[in-house]
CSV table of C-alpha atoms in Angstrom, one decimal:
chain,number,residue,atom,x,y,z
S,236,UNK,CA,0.0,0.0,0.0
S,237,UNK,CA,2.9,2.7,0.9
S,238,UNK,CA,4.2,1.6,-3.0
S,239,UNK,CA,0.8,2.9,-4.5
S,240,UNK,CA,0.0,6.0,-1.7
S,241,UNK,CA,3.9,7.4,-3.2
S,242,UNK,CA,2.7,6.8,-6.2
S,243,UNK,CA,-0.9,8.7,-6.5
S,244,UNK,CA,-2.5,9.2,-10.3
S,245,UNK,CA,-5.1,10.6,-11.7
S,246,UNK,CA,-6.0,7.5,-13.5
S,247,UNK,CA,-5.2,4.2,-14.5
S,248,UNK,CA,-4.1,1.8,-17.7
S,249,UNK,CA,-6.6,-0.8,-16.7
S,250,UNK,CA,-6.4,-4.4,-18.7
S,251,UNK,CA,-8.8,-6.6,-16.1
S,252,UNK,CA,-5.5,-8.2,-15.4
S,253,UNK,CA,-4.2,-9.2,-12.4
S,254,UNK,CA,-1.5,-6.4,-11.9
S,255,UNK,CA,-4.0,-3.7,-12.9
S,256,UNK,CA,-6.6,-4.7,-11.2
S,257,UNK,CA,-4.7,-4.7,-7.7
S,258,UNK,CA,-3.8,-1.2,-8.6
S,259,UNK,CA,-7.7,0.1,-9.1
S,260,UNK,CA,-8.5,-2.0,-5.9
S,261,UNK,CA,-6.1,-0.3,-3.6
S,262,UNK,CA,-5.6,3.7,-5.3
S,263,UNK,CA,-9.4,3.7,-6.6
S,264,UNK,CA,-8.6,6.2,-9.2
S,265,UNK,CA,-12.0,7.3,-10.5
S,266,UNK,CA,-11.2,6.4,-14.4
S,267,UNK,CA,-9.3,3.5,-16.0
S,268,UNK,CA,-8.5,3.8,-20.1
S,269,UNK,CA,-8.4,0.6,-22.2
S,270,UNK,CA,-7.1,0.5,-25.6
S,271,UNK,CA,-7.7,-2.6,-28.0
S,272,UNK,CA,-7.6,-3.8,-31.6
S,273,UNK,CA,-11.4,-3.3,-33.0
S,274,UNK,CA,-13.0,-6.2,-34.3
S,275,UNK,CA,-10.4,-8.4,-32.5
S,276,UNK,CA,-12.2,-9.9,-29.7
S,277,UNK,CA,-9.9,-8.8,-27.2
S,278,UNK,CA,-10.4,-9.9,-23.5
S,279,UNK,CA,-9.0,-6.9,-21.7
S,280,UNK,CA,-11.9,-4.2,-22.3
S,281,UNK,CA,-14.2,-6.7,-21.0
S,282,UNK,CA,-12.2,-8.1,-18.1
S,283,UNK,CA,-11.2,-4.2,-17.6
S,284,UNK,CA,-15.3,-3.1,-17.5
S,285,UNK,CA,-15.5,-5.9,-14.9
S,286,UNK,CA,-13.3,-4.2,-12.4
S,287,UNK,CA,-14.1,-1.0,-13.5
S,288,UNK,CA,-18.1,-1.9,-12.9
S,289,UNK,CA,-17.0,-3.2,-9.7
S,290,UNK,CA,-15.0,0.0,-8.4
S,291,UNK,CA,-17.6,1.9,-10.0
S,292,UNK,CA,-14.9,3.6,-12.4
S,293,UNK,CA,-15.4,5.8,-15.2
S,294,UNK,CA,-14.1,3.4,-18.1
S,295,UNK,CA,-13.2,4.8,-21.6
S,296,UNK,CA,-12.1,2.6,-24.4
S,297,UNK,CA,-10.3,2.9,-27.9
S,298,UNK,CA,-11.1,0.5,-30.0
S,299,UNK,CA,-8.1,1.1,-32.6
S,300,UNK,CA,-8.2,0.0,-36.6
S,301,UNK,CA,-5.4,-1.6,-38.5
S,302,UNK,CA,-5.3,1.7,-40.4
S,303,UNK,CA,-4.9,3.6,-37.1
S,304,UNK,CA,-2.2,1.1,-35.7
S,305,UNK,CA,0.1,1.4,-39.0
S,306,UNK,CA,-0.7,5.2,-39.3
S,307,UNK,CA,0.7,6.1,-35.6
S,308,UNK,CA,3.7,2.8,-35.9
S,309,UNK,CA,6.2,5.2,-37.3
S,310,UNK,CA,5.9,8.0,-34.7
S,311,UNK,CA,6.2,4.8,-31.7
S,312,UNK,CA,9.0,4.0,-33.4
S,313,UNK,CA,10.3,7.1,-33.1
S,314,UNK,CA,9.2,7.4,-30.2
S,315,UNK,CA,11.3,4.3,-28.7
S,316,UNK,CA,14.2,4.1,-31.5
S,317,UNK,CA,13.5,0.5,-31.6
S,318,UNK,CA,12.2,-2.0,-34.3
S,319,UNK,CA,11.4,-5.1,-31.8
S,320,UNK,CA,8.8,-7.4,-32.8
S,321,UNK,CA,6.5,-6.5,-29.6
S,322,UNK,CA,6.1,-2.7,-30.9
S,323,UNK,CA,2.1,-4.1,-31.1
S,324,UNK,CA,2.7,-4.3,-27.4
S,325,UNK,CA,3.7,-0.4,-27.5
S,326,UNK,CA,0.9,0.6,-29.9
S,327,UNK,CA,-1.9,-0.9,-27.5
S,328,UNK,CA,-0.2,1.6,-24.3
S,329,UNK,CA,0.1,4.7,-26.7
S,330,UNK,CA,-3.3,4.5,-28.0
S,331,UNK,CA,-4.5,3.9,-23.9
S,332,UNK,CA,-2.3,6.9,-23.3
S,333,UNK,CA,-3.1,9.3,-26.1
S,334,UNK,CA,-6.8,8.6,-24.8
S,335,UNK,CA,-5.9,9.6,-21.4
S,336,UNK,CA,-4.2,13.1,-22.6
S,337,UNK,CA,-7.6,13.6,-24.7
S,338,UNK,CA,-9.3,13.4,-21.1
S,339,UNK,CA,-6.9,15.5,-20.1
S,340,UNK,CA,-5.5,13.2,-17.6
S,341,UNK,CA,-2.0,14.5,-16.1
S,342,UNK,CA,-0.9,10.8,-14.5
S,343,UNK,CA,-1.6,7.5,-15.0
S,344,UNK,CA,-1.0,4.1,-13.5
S,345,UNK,CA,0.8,1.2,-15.3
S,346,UNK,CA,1.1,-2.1,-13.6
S,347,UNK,CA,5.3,-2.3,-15.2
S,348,UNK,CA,7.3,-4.6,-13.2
S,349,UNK,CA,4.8,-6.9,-11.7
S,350,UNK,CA,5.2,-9.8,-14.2
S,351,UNK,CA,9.1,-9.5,-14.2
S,352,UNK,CA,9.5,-9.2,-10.1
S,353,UNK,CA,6.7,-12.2,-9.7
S,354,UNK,CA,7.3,-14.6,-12.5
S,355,UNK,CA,4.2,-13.3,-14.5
S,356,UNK,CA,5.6,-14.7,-18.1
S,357,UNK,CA,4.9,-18.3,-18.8
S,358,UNK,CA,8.7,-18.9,-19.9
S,359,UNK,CA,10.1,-17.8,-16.3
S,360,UNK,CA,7.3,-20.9,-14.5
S,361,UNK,CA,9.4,-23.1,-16.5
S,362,UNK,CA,13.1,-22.4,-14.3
S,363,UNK,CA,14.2,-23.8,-11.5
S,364,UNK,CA,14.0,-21.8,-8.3
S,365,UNK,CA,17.5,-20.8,-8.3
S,366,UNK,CA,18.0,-20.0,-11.9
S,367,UNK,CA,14.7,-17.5,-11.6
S,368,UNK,CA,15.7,-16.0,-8.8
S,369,UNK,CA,19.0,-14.7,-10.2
S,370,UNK,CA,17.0,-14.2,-13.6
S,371,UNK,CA,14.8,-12.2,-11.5
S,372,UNK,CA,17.3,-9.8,-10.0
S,373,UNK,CA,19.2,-9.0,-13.1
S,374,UNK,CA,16.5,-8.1,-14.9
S,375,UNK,CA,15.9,-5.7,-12.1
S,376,UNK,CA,19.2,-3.9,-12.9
S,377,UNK,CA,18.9,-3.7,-16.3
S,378,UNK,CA,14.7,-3.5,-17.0
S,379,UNK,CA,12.9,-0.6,-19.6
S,380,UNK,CA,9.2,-0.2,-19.6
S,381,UNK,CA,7.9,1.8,-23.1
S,382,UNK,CA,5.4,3.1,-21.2
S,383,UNK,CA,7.3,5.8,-19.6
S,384,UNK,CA,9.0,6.8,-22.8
S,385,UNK,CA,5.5,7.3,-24.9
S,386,UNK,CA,4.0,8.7,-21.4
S,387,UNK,CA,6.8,11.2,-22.1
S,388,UNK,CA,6.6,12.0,-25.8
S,389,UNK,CA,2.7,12.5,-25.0
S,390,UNK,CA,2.9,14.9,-22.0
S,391,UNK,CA,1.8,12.5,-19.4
S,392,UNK,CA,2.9,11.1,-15.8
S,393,UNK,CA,3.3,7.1,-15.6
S,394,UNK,CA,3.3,5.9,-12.1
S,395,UNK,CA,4.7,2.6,-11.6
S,396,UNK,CA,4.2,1.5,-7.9
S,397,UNK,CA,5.3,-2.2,-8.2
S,398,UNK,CA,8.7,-0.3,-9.4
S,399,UNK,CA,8.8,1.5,-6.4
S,400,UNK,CA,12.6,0.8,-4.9
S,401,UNK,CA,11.1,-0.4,-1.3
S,402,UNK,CA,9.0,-2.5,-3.0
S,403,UNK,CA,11.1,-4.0,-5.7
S,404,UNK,CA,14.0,-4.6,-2.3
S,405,UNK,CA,11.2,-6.7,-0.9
S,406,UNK,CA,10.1,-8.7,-3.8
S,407,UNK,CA,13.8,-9.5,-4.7
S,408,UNK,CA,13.8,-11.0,-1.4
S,409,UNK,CA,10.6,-13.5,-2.1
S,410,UNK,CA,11.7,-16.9,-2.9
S,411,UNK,CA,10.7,-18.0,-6.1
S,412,UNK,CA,9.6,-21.2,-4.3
S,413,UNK,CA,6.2,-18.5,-3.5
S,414,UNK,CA,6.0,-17.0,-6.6
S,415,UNK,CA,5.5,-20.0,-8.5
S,416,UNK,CA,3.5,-22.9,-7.7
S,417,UNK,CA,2.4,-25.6,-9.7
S,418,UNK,CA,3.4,-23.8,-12.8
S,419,UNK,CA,1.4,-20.6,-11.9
S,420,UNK,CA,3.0,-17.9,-11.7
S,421,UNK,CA,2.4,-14.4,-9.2
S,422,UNK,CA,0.9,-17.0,-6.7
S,423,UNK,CA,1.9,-15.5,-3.9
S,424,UNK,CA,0.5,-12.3,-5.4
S,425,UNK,CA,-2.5,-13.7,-6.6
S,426,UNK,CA,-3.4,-15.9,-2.8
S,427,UNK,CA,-2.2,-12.4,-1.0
S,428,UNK,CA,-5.5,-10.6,-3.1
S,429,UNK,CA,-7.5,-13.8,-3.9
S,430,UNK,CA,-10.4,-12.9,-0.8
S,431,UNK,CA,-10.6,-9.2,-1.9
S,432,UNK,CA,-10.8,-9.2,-6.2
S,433,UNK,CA,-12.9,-11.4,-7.8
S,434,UNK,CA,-11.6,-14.8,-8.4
S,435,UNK,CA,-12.0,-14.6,-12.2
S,436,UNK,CA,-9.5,-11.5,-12.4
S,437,UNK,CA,-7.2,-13.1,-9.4
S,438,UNK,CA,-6.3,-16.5,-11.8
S,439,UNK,CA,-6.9,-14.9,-14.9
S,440,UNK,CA,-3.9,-16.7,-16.9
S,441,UNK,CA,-1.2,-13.9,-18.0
S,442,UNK,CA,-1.9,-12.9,-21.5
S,443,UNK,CA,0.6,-10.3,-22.9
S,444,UNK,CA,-0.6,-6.7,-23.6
S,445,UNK,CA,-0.8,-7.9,-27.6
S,446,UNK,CA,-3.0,-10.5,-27.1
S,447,UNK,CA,-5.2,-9.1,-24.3
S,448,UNK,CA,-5.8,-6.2,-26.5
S,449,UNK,CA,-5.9,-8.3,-29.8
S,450,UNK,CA,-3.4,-6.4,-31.3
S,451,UNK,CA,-1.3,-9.6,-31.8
S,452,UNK,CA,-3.4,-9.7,-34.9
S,453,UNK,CA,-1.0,-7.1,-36.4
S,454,UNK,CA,1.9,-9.9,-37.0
S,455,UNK,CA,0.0,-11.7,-40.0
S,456,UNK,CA,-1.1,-8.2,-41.3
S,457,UNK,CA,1.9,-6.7,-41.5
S,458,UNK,CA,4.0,-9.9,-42.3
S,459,UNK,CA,2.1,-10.0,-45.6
S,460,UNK,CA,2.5,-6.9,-46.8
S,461,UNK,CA,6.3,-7.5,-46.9
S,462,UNK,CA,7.0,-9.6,-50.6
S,463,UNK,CA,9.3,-12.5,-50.2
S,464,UNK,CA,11.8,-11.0,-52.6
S,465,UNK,CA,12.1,-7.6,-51.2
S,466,UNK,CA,12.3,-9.4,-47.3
S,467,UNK,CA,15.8,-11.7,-48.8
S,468,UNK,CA,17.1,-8.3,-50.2
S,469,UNK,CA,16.8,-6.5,-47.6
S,470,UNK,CA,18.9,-9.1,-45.7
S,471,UNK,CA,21.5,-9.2,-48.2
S,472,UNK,CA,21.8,-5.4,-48.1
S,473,UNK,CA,21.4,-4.6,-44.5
S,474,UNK,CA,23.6,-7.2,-43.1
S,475,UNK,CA,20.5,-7.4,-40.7
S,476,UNK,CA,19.4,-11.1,-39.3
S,477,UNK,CA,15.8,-10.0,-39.6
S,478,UNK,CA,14.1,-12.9,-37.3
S,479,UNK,CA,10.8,-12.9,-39.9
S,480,UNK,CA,9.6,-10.0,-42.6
S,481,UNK,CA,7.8,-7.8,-40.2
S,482,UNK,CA,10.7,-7.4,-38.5
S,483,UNK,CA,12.2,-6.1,-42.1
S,484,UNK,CA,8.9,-4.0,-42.1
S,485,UNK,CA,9.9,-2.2,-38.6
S,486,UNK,CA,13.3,-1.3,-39.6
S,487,UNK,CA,12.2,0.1,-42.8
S,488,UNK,CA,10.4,2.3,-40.8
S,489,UNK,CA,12.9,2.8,-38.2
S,490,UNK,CA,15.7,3.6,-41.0
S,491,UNK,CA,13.6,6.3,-42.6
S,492,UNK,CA,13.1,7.9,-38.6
S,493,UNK,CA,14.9,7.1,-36.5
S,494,UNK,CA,18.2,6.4,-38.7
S,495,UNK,CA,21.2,4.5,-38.3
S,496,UNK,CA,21.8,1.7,-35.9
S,497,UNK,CA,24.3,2.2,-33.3
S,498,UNK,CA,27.0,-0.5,-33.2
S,499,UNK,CA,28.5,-1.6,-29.7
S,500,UNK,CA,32.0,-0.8,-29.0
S,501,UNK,CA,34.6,-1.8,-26.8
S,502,UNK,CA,33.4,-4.5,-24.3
S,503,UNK,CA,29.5,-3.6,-25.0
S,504,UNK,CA,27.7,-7.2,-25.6
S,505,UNK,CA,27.2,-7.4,-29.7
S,506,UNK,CA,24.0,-8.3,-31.1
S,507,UNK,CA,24.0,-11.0,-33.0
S,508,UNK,CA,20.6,-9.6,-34.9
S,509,UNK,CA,21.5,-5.8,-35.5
S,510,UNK,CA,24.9,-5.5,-34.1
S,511,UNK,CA,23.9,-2.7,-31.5
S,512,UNK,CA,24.8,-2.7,-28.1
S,513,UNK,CA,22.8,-4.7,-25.8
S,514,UNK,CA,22.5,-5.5,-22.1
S,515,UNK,CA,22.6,-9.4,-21.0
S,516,UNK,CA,19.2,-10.6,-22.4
S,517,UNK,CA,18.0,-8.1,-24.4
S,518,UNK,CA,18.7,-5.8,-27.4
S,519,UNK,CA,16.9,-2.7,-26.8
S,520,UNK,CA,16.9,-1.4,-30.9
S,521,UNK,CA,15.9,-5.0,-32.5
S,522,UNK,CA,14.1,-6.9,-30.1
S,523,UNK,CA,16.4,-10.1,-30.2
S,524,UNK,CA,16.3,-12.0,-26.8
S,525,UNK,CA,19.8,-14.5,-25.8
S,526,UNK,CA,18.1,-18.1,-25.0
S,527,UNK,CA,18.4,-18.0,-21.0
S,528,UNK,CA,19.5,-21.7,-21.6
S,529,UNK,CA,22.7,-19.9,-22.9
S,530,UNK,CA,23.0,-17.1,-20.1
């Protein structure tokens, strides 16, 4: 509770998902925005009017089109100087955000961090204990949330309480033994909230932002408007290992604003993708993610 009372907003990013919905029980902000995909039936606007209902929230919701999403990709690109594969992810928050600074909402909540400190992300049930626990607290040293950078670009506060440093100390300091149980993950989260929040929202399974808001839908879409040819050129020509041809479509766009990629030096970790520099697990400008079998 002290994590959420430093961290006081005049609204909320609400998905109907676990982390968010913690946040709109405890601060009670009196509006929550939702952005999805239209015509996707997306589960977080209705999981999201659930709690909202229940709070007895103001909810507003953008239902975004295709045409909207590829419209506004170049300026989140620009936005975040990146050409990763989960900018849908990042279109979902801006459109959530830009709808907040039409409501001329100053602050916002964002539950960033919860998944990463409490084993939120199918892939981390699978380690053992010890191997999450150290995967746990170096991402902690090393961890970016988009949200803050588009928050930013649009003129708006993101609060992040779960990324408050008391509270991050303490979850560090949670055996992963309690965060994951029986190959659920946020248990101890979820059992800590499970007699206050409906128990629909409290073992909702983790679906990421893309496919809660359906904007996942966007791969296919913008995979096929890539020609076969032009994708193998590119990859001759860039010296780019483009992981599929939406990826070439992103850094088409990134090369035209955003410009060239900058190449680690010294003893900076080499991407093996773009050849920027990147930290232990992640390359910030392409997206590529090191196998943790190999960290």
């Amino acid at each position: 509770m002290k994590a959420v009372n430093k961290n006081k907003a005049d609204a909320i990013l609400l998905s109907g998902g676990l982390d968010t919905s913690i946040l709109a029980f405890m601060a009670k902000p009196k509006v929550a925005f939702t952005a999805a995909l239209k015509d996707s039936q997306a589960l977080d606007p209705l999981y999201a009017e659930k709690v909202s209902t229940s709070l007895r929230m103001e909810h507003k919701k953008k239902e975004f089109t295709v045409a909207e999403a590829l419209n506004i990709l170049p300026e989140v690109i620009r936005i975040l100087k990146t050409f990763d594969l989960a900018l849908p992810n990042d279109l979902s928050i801006y459109f959530a955000l830009r709808l907040a600074k039409e409501n001329n909402v100053h602050s916002v909540l964002t539950g960033d961090g919860s998944d990463e400190l409490f084993a939120g992300y199918s892939y981390m049930t699978k380690l053992s204990s010890k191997h999450l626990d150290r995967y746990i607290r170096e991402l902690s040293q090393n961890w970016h949330f988009s949200s803050i950078d588009i928050g930013k670009a649009l003129g708006i506060k993101v609060k992040q309480p779960f990324l408050d440093d008391d509270f991050v100390r303490f979850a560090l300091d949670i055996s992963s033994e309690l965060k994951v149980k029986e190959g659920i993950g946020k248990y101890i989260l979820r059992k800590s909230f499970e007699n206050l929040i409906p128990a629909e929202i409290i073992w909702r399974e983790k679906e990421p932002i893309e496919y809660g808001s359906g904007s996942n839908m966007l791969h296919k879409i913008i995979s096929d408007m890539v020609p076969e040819e032009e994708f193998q050129l590119a990859k001759k020509r860039t010296g780019i290992a483009f992981i599929n041809k939406e990826h070439c479509f992103y850094y088409h766009i990134y090369n035209e604003v955003v410009g060239e990629i900058p190449q680690a030096r010294g003893n900076e970790i080499k991407c093996p993708c773009c050849g920027a520099s990147m930290g232990k697990y992640h390359c910030r400008t392409c997206g590529y993610s090191q196998p943790l079998s190999h960290s």
